[in-house]
Coordinates of C-alpha atoms in Angstrom, one line a residue:
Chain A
X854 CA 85.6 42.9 79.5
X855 CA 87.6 40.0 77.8
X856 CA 90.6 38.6 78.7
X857 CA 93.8 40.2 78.6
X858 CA 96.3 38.9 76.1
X859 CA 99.4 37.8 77.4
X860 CA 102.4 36.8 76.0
X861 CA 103.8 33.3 75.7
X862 CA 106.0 31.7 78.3
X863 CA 109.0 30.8 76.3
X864 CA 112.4 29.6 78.5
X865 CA 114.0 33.1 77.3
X866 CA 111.2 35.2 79.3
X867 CA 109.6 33.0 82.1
X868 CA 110.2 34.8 85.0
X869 CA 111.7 32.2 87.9
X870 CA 112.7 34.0 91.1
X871 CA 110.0 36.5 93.0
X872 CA 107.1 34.5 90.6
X873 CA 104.5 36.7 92.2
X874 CA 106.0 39.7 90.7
X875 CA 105.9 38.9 87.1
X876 CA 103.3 39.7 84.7
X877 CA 103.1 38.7 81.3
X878 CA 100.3 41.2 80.5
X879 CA 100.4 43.4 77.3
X880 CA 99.8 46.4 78.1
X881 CA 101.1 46.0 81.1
X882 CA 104.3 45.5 79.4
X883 CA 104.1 47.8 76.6
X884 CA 102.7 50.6 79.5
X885 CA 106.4 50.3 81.2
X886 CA 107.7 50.3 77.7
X887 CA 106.1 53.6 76.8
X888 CA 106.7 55.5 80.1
X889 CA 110.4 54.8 79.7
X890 CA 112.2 57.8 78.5
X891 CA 115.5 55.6 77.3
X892 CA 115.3 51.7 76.0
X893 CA 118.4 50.0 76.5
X894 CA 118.4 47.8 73.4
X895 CA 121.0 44.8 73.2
X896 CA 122.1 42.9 70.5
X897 CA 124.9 40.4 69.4
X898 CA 127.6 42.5 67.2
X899 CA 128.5 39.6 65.3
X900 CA 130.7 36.1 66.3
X901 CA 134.0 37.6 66.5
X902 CA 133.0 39.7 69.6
X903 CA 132.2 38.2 72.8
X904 CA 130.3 40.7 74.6
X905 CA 127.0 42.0 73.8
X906 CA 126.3 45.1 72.9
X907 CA 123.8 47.9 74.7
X908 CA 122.5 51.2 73.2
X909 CA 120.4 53.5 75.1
X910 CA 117.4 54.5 72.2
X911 CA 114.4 56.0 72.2
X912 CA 111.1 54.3 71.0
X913 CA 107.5 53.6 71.5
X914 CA 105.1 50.5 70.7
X915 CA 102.5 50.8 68.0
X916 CA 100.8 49.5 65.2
X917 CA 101.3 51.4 62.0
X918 CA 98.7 48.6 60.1
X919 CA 96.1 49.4 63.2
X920 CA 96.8 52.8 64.2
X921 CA 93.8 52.2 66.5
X922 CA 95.1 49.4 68.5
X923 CA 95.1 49.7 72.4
X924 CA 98.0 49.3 74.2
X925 CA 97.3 46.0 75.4
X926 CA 97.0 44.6 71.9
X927 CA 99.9 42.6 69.9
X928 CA 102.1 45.9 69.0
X929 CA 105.7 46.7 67.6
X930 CA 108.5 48.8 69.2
X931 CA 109.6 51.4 66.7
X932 CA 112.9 52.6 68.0
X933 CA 115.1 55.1 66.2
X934 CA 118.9 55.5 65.1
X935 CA 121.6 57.1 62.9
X936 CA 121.2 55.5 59.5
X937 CA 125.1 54.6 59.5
X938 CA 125.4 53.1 63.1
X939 CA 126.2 49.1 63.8
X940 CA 122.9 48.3 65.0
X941 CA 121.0 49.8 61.7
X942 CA 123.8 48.2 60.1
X943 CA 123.3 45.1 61.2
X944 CA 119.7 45.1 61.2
X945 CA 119.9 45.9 57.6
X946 CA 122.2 43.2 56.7
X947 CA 120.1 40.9 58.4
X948 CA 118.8 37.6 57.1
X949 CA 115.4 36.2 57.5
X950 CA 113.5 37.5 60.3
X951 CA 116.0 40.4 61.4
X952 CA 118.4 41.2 64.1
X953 CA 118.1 39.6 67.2
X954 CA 117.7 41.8 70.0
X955 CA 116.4 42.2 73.6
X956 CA 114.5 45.6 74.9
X957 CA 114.6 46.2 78.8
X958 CA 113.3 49.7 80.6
X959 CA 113.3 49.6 84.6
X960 CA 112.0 52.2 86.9
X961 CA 112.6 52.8 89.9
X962 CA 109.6 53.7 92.1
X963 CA 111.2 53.5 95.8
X964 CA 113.7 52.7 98.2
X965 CA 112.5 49.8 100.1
X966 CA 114.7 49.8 103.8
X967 CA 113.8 46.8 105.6
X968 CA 115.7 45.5 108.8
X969 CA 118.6 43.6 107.4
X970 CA 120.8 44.9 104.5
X971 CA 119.0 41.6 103.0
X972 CA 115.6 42.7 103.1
X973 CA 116.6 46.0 101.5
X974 CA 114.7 46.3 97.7
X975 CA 113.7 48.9 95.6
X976 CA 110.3 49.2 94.3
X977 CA 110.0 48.9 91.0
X978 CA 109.0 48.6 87.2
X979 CA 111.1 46.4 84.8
X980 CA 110.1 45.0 81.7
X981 CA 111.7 43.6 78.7
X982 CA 110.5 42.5 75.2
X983 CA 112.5 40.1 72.9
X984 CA 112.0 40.6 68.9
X985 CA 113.7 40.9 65.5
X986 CA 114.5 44.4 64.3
X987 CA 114.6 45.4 61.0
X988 CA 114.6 48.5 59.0
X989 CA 111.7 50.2 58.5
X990 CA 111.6 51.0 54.3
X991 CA 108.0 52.5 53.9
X992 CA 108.0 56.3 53.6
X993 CA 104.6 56.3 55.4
X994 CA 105.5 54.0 58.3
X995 CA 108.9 56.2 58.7
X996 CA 106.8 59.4 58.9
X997 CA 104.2 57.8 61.3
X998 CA 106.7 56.1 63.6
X999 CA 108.6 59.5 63.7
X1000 CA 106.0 61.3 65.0
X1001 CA 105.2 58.5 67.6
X1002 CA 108.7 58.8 69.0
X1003 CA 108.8 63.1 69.1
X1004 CA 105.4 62.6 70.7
X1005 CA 106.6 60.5 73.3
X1006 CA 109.2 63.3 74.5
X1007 CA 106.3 65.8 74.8
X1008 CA 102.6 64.8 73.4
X1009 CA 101.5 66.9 70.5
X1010 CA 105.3 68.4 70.0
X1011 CA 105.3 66.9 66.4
X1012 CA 102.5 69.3 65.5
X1013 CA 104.2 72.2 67.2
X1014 CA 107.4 72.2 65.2
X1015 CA 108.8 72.3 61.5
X1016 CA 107.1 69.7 60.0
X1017 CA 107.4 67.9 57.7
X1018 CA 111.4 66.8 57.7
X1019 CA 113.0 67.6 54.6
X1020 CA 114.3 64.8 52.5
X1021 CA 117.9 65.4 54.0
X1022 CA 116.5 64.7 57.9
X1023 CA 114.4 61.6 56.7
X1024 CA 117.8 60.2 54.9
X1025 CA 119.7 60.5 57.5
X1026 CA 117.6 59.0 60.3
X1027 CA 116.7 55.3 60.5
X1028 CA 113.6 53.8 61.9
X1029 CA 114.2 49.8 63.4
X1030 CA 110.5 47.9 63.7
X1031 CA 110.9 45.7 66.5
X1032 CA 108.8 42.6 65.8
X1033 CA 107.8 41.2 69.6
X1034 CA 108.3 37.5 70.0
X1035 CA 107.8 37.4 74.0
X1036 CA 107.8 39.5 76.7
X1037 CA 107.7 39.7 80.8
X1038 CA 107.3 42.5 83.3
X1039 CA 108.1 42.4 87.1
X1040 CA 106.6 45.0 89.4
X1041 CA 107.3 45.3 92.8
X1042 CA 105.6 47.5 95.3
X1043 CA 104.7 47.9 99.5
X1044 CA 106.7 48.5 101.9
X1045 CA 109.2 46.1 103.5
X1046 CA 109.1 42.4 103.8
X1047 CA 111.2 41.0 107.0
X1048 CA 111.5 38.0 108.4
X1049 CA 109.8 37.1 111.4
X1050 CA 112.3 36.1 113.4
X1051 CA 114.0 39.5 112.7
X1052 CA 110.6 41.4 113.5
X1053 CA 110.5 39.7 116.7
X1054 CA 113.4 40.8 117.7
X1055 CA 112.6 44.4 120.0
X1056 CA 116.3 45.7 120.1
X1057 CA 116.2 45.6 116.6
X1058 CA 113.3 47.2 115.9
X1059 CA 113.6 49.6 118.6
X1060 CA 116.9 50.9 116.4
X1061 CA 116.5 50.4 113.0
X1062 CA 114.3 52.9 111.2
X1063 CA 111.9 50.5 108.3
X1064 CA 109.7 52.1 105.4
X1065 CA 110.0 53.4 101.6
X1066 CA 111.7 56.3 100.6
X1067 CA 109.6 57.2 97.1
X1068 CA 111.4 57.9 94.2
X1069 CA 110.3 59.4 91.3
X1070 CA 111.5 61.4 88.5
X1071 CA 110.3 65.2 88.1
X1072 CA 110.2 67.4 85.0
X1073 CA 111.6 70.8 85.7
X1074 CA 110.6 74.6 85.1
X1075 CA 111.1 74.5 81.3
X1076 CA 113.9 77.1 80.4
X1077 CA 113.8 79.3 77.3
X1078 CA 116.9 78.4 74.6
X1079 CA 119.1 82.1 74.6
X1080 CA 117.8 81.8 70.7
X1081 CA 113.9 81.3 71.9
X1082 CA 111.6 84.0 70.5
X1083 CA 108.1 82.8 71.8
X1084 CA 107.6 84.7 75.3
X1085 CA 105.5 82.4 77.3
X1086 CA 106.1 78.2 77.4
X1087 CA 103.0 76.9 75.3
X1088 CA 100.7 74.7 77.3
X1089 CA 101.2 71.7 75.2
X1090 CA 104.7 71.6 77.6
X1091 CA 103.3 73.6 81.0
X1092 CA 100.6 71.1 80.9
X1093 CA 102.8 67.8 80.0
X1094 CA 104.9 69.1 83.0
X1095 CA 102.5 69.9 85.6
X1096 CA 100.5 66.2 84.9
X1097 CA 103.6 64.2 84.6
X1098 CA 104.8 65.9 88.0
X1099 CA 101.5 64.8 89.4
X1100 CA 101.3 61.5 88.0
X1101 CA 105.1 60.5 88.8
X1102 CA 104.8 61.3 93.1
X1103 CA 101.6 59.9 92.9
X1104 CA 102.6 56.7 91.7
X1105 CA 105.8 56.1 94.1
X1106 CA 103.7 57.5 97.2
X1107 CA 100.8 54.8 96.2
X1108 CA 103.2 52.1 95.3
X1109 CA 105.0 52.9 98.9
X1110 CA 102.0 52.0 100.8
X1111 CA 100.1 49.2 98.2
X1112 CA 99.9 46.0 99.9
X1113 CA 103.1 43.9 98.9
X1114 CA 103.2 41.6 96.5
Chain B
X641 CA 147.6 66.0 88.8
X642 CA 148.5 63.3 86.6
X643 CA 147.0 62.2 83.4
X644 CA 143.5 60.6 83.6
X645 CA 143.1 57.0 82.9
X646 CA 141.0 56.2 80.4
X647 CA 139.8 52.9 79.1
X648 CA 141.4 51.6 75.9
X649 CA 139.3 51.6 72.7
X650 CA 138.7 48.7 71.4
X651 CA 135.9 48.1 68.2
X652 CA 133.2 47.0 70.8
X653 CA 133.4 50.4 73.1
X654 CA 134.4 53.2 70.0
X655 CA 131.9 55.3 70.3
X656 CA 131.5 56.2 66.5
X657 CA 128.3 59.0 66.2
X658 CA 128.9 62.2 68.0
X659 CA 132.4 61.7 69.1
X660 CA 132.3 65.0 70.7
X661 CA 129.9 63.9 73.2
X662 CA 132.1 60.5 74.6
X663 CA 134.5 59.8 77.0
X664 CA 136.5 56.8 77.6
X665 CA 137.2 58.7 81.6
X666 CA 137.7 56.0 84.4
X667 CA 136.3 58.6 86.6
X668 CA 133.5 59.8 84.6
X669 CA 132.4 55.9 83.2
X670 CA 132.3 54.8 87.2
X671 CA 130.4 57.8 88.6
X672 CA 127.7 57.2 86.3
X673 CA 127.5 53.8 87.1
X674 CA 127.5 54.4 91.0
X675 CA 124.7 56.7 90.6
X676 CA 122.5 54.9 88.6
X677 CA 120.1 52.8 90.9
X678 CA 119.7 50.0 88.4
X679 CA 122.0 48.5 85.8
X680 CA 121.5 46.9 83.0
X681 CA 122.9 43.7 82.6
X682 CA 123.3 41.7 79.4
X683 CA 124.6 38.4 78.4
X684 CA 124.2 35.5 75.9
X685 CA 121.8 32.8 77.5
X686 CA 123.7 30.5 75.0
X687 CA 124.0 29.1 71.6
X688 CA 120.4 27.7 71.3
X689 CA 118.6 31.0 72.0
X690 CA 118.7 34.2 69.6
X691 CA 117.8 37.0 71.8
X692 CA 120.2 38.6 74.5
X693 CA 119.0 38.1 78.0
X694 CA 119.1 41.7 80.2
X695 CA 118.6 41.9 83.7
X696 CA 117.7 44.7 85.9
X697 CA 120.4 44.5 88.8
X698 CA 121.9 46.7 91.6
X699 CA 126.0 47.1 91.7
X700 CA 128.7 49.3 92.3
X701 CA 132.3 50.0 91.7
X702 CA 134.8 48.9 93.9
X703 CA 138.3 46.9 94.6
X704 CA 138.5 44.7 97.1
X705 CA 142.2 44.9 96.9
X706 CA 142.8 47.9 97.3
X707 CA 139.6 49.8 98.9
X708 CA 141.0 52.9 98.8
X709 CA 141.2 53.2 95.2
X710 CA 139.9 56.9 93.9
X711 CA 136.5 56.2 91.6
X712 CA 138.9 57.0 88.9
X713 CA 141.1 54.3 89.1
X714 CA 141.0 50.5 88.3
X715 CA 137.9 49.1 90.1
X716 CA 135.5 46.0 88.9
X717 CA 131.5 46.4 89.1
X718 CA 130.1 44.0 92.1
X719 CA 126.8 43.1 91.1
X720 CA 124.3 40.9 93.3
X721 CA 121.8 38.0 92.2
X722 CA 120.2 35.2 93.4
X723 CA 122.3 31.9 93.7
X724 CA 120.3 30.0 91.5
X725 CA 119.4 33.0 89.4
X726 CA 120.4 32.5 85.5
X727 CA 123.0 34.5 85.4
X728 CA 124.6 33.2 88.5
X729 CA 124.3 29.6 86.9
X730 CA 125.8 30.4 83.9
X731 CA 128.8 32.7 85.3
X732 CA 129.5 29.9 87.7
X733 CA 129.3 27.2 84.7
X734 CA 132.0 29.6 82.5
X735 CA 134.7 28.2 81.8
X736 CA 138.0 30.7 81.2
X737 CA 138.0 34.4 82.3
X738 CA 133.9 34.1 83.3
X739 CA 131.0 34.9 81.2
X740 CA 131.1 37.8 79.2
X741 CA 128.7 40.6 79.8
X742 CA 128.1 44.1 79.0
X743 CA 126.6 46.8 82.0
X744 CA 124.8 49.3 80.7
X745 CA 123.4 52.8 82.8
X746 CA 122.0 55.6 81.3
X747 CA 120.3 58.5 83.2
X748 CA 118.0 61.5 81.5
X749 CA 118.8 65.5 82.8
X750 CA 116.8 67.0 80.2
X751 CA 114.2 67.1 77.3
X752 CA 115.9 69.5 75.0
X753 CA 112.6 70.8 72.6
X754 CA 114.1 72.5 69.3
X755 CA 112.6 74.3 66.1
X756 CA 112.3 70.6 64.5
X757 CA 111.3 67.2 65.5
X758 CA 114.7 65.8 64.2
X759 CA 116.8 67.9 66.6
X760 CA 115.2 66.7 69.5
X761 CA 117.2 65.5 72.1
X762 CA 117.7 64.4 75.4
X763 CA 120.4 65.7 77.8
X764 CA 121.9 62.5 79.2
X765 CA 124.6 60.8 81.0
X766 CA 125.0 56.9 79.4
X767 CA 128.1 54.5 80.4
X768 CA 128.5 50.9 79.6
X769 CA 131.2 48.1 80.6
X770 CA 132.0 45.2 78.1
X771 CA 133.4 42.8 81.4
X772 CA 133.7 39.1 82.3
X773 CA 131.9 38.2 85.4
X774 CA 132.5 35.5 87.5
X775 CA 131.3 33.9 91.4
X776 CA 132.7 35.9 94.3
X777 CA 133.8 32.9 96.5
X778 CA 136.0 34.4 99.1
X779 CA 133.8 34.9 102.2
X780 CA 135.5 38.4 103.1
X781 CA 135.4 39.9 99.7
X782 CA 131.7 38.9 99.5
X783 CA 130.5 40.7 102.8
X784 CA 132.4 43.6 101.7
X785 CA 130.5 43.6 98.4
X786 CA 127.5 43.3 100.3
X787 CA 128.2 45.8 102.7
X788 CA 129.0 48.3 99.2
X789 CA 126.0 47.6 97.2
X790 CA 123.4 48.0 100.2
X791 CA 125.2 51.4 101.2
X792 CA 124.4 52.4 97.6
X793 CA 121.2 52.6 98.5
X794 CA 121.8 54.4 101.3
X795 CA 125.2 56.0 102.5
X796 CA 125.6 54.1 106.0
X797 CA 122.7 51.8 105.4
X798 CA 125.0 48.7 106.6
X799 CA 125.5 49.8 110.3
X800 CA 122.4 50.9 110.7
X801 CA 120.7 47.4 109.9
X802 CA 121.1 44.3 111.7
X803 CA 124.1 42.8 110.4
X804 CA 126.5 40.4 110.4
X805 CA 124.1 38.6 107.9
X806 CA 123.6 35.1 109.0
X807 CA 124.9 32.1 107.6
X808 CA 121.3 31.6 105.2
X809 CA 121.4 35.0 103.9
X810 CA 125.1 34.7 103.1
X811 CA 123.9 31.4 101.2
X812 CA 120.8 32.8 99.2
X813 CA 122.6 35.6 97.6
X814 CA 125.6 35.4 95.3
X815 CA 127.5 38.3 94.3
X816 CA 129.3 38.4 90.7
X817 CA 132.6 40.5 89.8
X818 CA 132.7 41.6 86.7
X819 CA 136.3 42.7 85.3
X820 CA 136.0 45.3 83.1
X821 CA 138.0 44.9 80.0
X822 CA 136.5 48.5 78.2
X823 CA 134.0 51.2 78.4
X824 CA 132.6 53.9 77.3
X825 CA 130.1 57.0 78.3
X826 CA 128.4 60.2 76.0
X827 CA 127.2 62.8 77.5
X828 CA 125.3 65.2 76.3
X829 CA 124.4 69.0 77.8
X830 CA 123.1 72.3 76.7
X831 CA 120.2 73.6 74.9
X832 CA 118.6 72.9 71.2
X833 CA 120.7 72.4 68.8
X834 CA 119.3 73.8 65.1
X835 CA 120.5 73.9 61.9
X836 CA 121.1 77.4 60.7
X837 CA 118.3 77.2 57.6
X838 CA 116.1 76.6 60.2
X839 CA 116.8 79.3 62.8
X840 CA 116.5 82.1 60.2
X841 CA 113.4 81.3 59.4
X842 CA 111.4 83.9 61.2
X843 CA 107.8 82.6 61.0
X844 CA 109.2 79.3 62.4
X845 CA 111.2 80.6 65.2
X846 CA 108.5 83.0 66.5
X847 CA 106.0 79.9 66.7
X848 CA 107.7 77.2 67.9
X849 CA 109.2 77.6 71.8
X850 CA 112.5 76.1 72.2
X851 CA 114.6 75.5 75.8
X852 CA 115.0 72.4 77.8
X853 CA 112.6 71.0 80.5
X854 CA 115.4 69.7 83.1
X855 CA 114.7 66.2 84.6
X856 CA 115.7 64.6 87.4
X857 CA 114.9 61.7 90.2
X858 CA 113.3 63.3 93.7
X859 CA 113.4 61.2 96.6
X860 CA 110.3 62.2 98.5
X861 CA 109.3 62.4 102.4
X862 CA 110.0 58.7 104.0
X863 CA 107.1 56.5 104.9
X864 CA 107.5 54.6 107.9
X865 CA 106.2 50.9 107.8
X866 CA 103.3 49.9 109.3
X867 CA 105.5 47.9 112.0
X868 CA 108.5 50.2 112.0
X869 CA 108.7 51.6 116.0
X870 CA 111.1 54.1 115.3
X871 CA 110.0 57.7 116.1
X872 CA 111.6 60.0 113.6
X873 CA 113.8 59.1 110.3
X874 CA 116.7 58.9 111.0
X875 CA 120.0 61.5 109.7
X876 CA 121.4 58.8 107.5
X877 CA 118.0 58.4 106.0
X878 CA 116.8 62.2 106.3
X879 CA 120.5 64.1 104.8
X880 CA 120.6 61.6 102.0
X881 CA 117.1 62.8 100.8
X882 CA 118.1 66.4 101.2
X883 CA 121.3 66.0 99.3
X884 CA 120.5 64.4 96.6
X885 CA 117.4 66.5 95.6
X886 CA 119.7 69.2 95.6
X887 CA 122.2 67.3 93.8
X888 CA 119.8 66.0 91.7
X889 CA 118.7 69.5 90.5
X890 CA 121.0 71.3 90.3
X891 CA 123.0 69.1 88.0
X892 CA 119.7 68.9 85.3
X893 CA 119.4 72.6 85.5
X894 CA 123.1 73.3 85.2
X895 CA 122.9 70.7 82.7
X896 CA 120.3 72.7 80.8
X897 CA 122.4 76.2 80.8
X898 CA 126.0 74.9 80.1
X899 CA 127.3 75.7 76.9
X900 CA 126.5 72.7 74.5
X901 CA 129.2 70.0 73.4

């Protein structure tokens, strides 16, 4: 029943166009963090190269000190990498607080068709966390934050495999701690927004079809490996498939007809 | 029947871990862009702040010099943004070629679900675009980005909608080039991948399921707007949502079967 803890307003992640949208909400953030199968994480390679750099990763926020924590509490985005590749490299070789980087995951939820091409929008999920990353040295934490991430692909798979990884698979695999500094989100949902001189306007809306076209993304029949040897497809994935299938439509059909923000 | 271009590899773009699984494919680098609804967008804010800034934005490939280029040749990513927008300000402040950025898509076709955590994967289709983007000022070229981005969301969108834009429309939105200087993609398809200690253990390959659950993006039934006085959707709307679920599909579950690279 308290407040919700949002994250400071610095100049690197006050949102200024479409104000309305933004939300600087924990776990509100760290919800469209989770939910995002891929993170694209950027980073500076160094001050030779001019462009930055963007890896498509996998991660999850937690708190390995307060297993516990809810997800709109103060966590940290655990991402993971080869132990030899230029982000874990860098991260590494790092001074101070770690490696600068920046976290974004968008979803789509709907395509919004208004009725000018500059009405046109998508609805959507976006959010992005700024931290420093570094490597992630406890055994413990490793383990932990590895089974947060396999978990994330398909809850409870951690427990339904080989486990635990053999010293060779826990060398060769790197775990980056992203410490969060700030954070935004922008969500935007309803149907079209026109103007009113364009909505006034009968020829045009007498031709030009306006609504939401939902979008979202479904999780197919799972299909046996030729190598598989367990005959029927264990409900820890049937029933991860048939709720995410629900949840997903159910989301962009709501969002489609949600009063706008 | 020539030779496919490819883009030259420089250190930014090498893809370095799983070689096997990149391309540096004109063709292949620009279709995933095109059919990714949102790219990522990053670029230095400047030298005062740490983090990369990222931005979720819409864009497509194209040459306004020569529009009928094949999507395997030469083109530069259009992108659109607000004129006041931070990027905009900064790419029109650049001195030089423009302000360096790097485009990042990535899109998901499977979970693939193996005998161990560590062999988890996802079936996916990632490009990115190391580029320097500057302000399109030519009037033409801008309406013609315009007219490509908005039919991105829709094949035909354009001429549907009530268009020319006006003069205040043309002046709220700016549209950026970016010239590609390098890129790269990875793909990855097939089923689990395990090591061979781990398949010939019998106990573990009779407990554990492996396979892939194929994923993709549906685009559901259309939902008219309240306001909207056109009776049914209409074939440009209506074709595009039949063909790409099928498109969609068919390319996660054929995704799921082909022989592994």
């Amino acid at each position: 029943m308290g407040r919700n803890l949002v994250y400071p307003k610095h100049a690197a992640n006050t949102v200024n166009r479409e104000k309305q949208r933004a939300t600087y909400d924990l776990g509100v953030i760290h919800s469209i963090i989770n939910s995002s199968p891929v993170l694209h994480v950027s980073f500076s390679p160094g001050p030779s190269e001019p462009f930055p750099a963007t890896l498509p990763m996998i991660g999850q926020m937690g708190s390995f000190d307060y297993p516990s924590a809810g997800i709109d509490e103060p966590l940290d985005c655990y991402v993971h990498g080869y132990v030899s590749s230029r982000i874990v490299n860098l991260a590494r070789a790092s001074k101070g607080e770690g490696l600068p980087v920046c976290v974004a995951a968008s979803k789509i939820d709907g395509l919004v068709l208004s009725l000018t091409p500059f009405s046109h929008s998508y609805n959507y999920r976006s959010a992005i966390l700024h931290g420093y990353a570094t490597l992630v040295t406890d055994e413990q934490e490793r383990l932990w934050a590895m089974e947060l991430i396999t978990n994330s692909v398909v809850p409870d798979r951690w427990k339904n495999t080989r486990v635990p990884p053999t010293p060779a698979e826990m060398s060769s695999t790197s775990i980056l701690k992203i410490k969060v500094v700030d954070g935004s989100g922008k969500i935007r949902d309803g149907g079209p927004s026109d103007e009113r001189v364009d909505k006034s306007n009968e020829e045009l809306s007498n031709r030009v079809w306006t609504g939401v076209v939902p979008v979202w993304e479904t999780l197919g029949q799972p299909i046996a490996a030729p190598e598989n040897k367990v005959a029927e497809v264990p409900e820890h994935i049937s029933s991860h498939v048939s709720r995410m299938n629900e949840h997903n439509q159910a989301y962009a059909v709501d969002a489609a007809v949600r009063s706008k923000k």
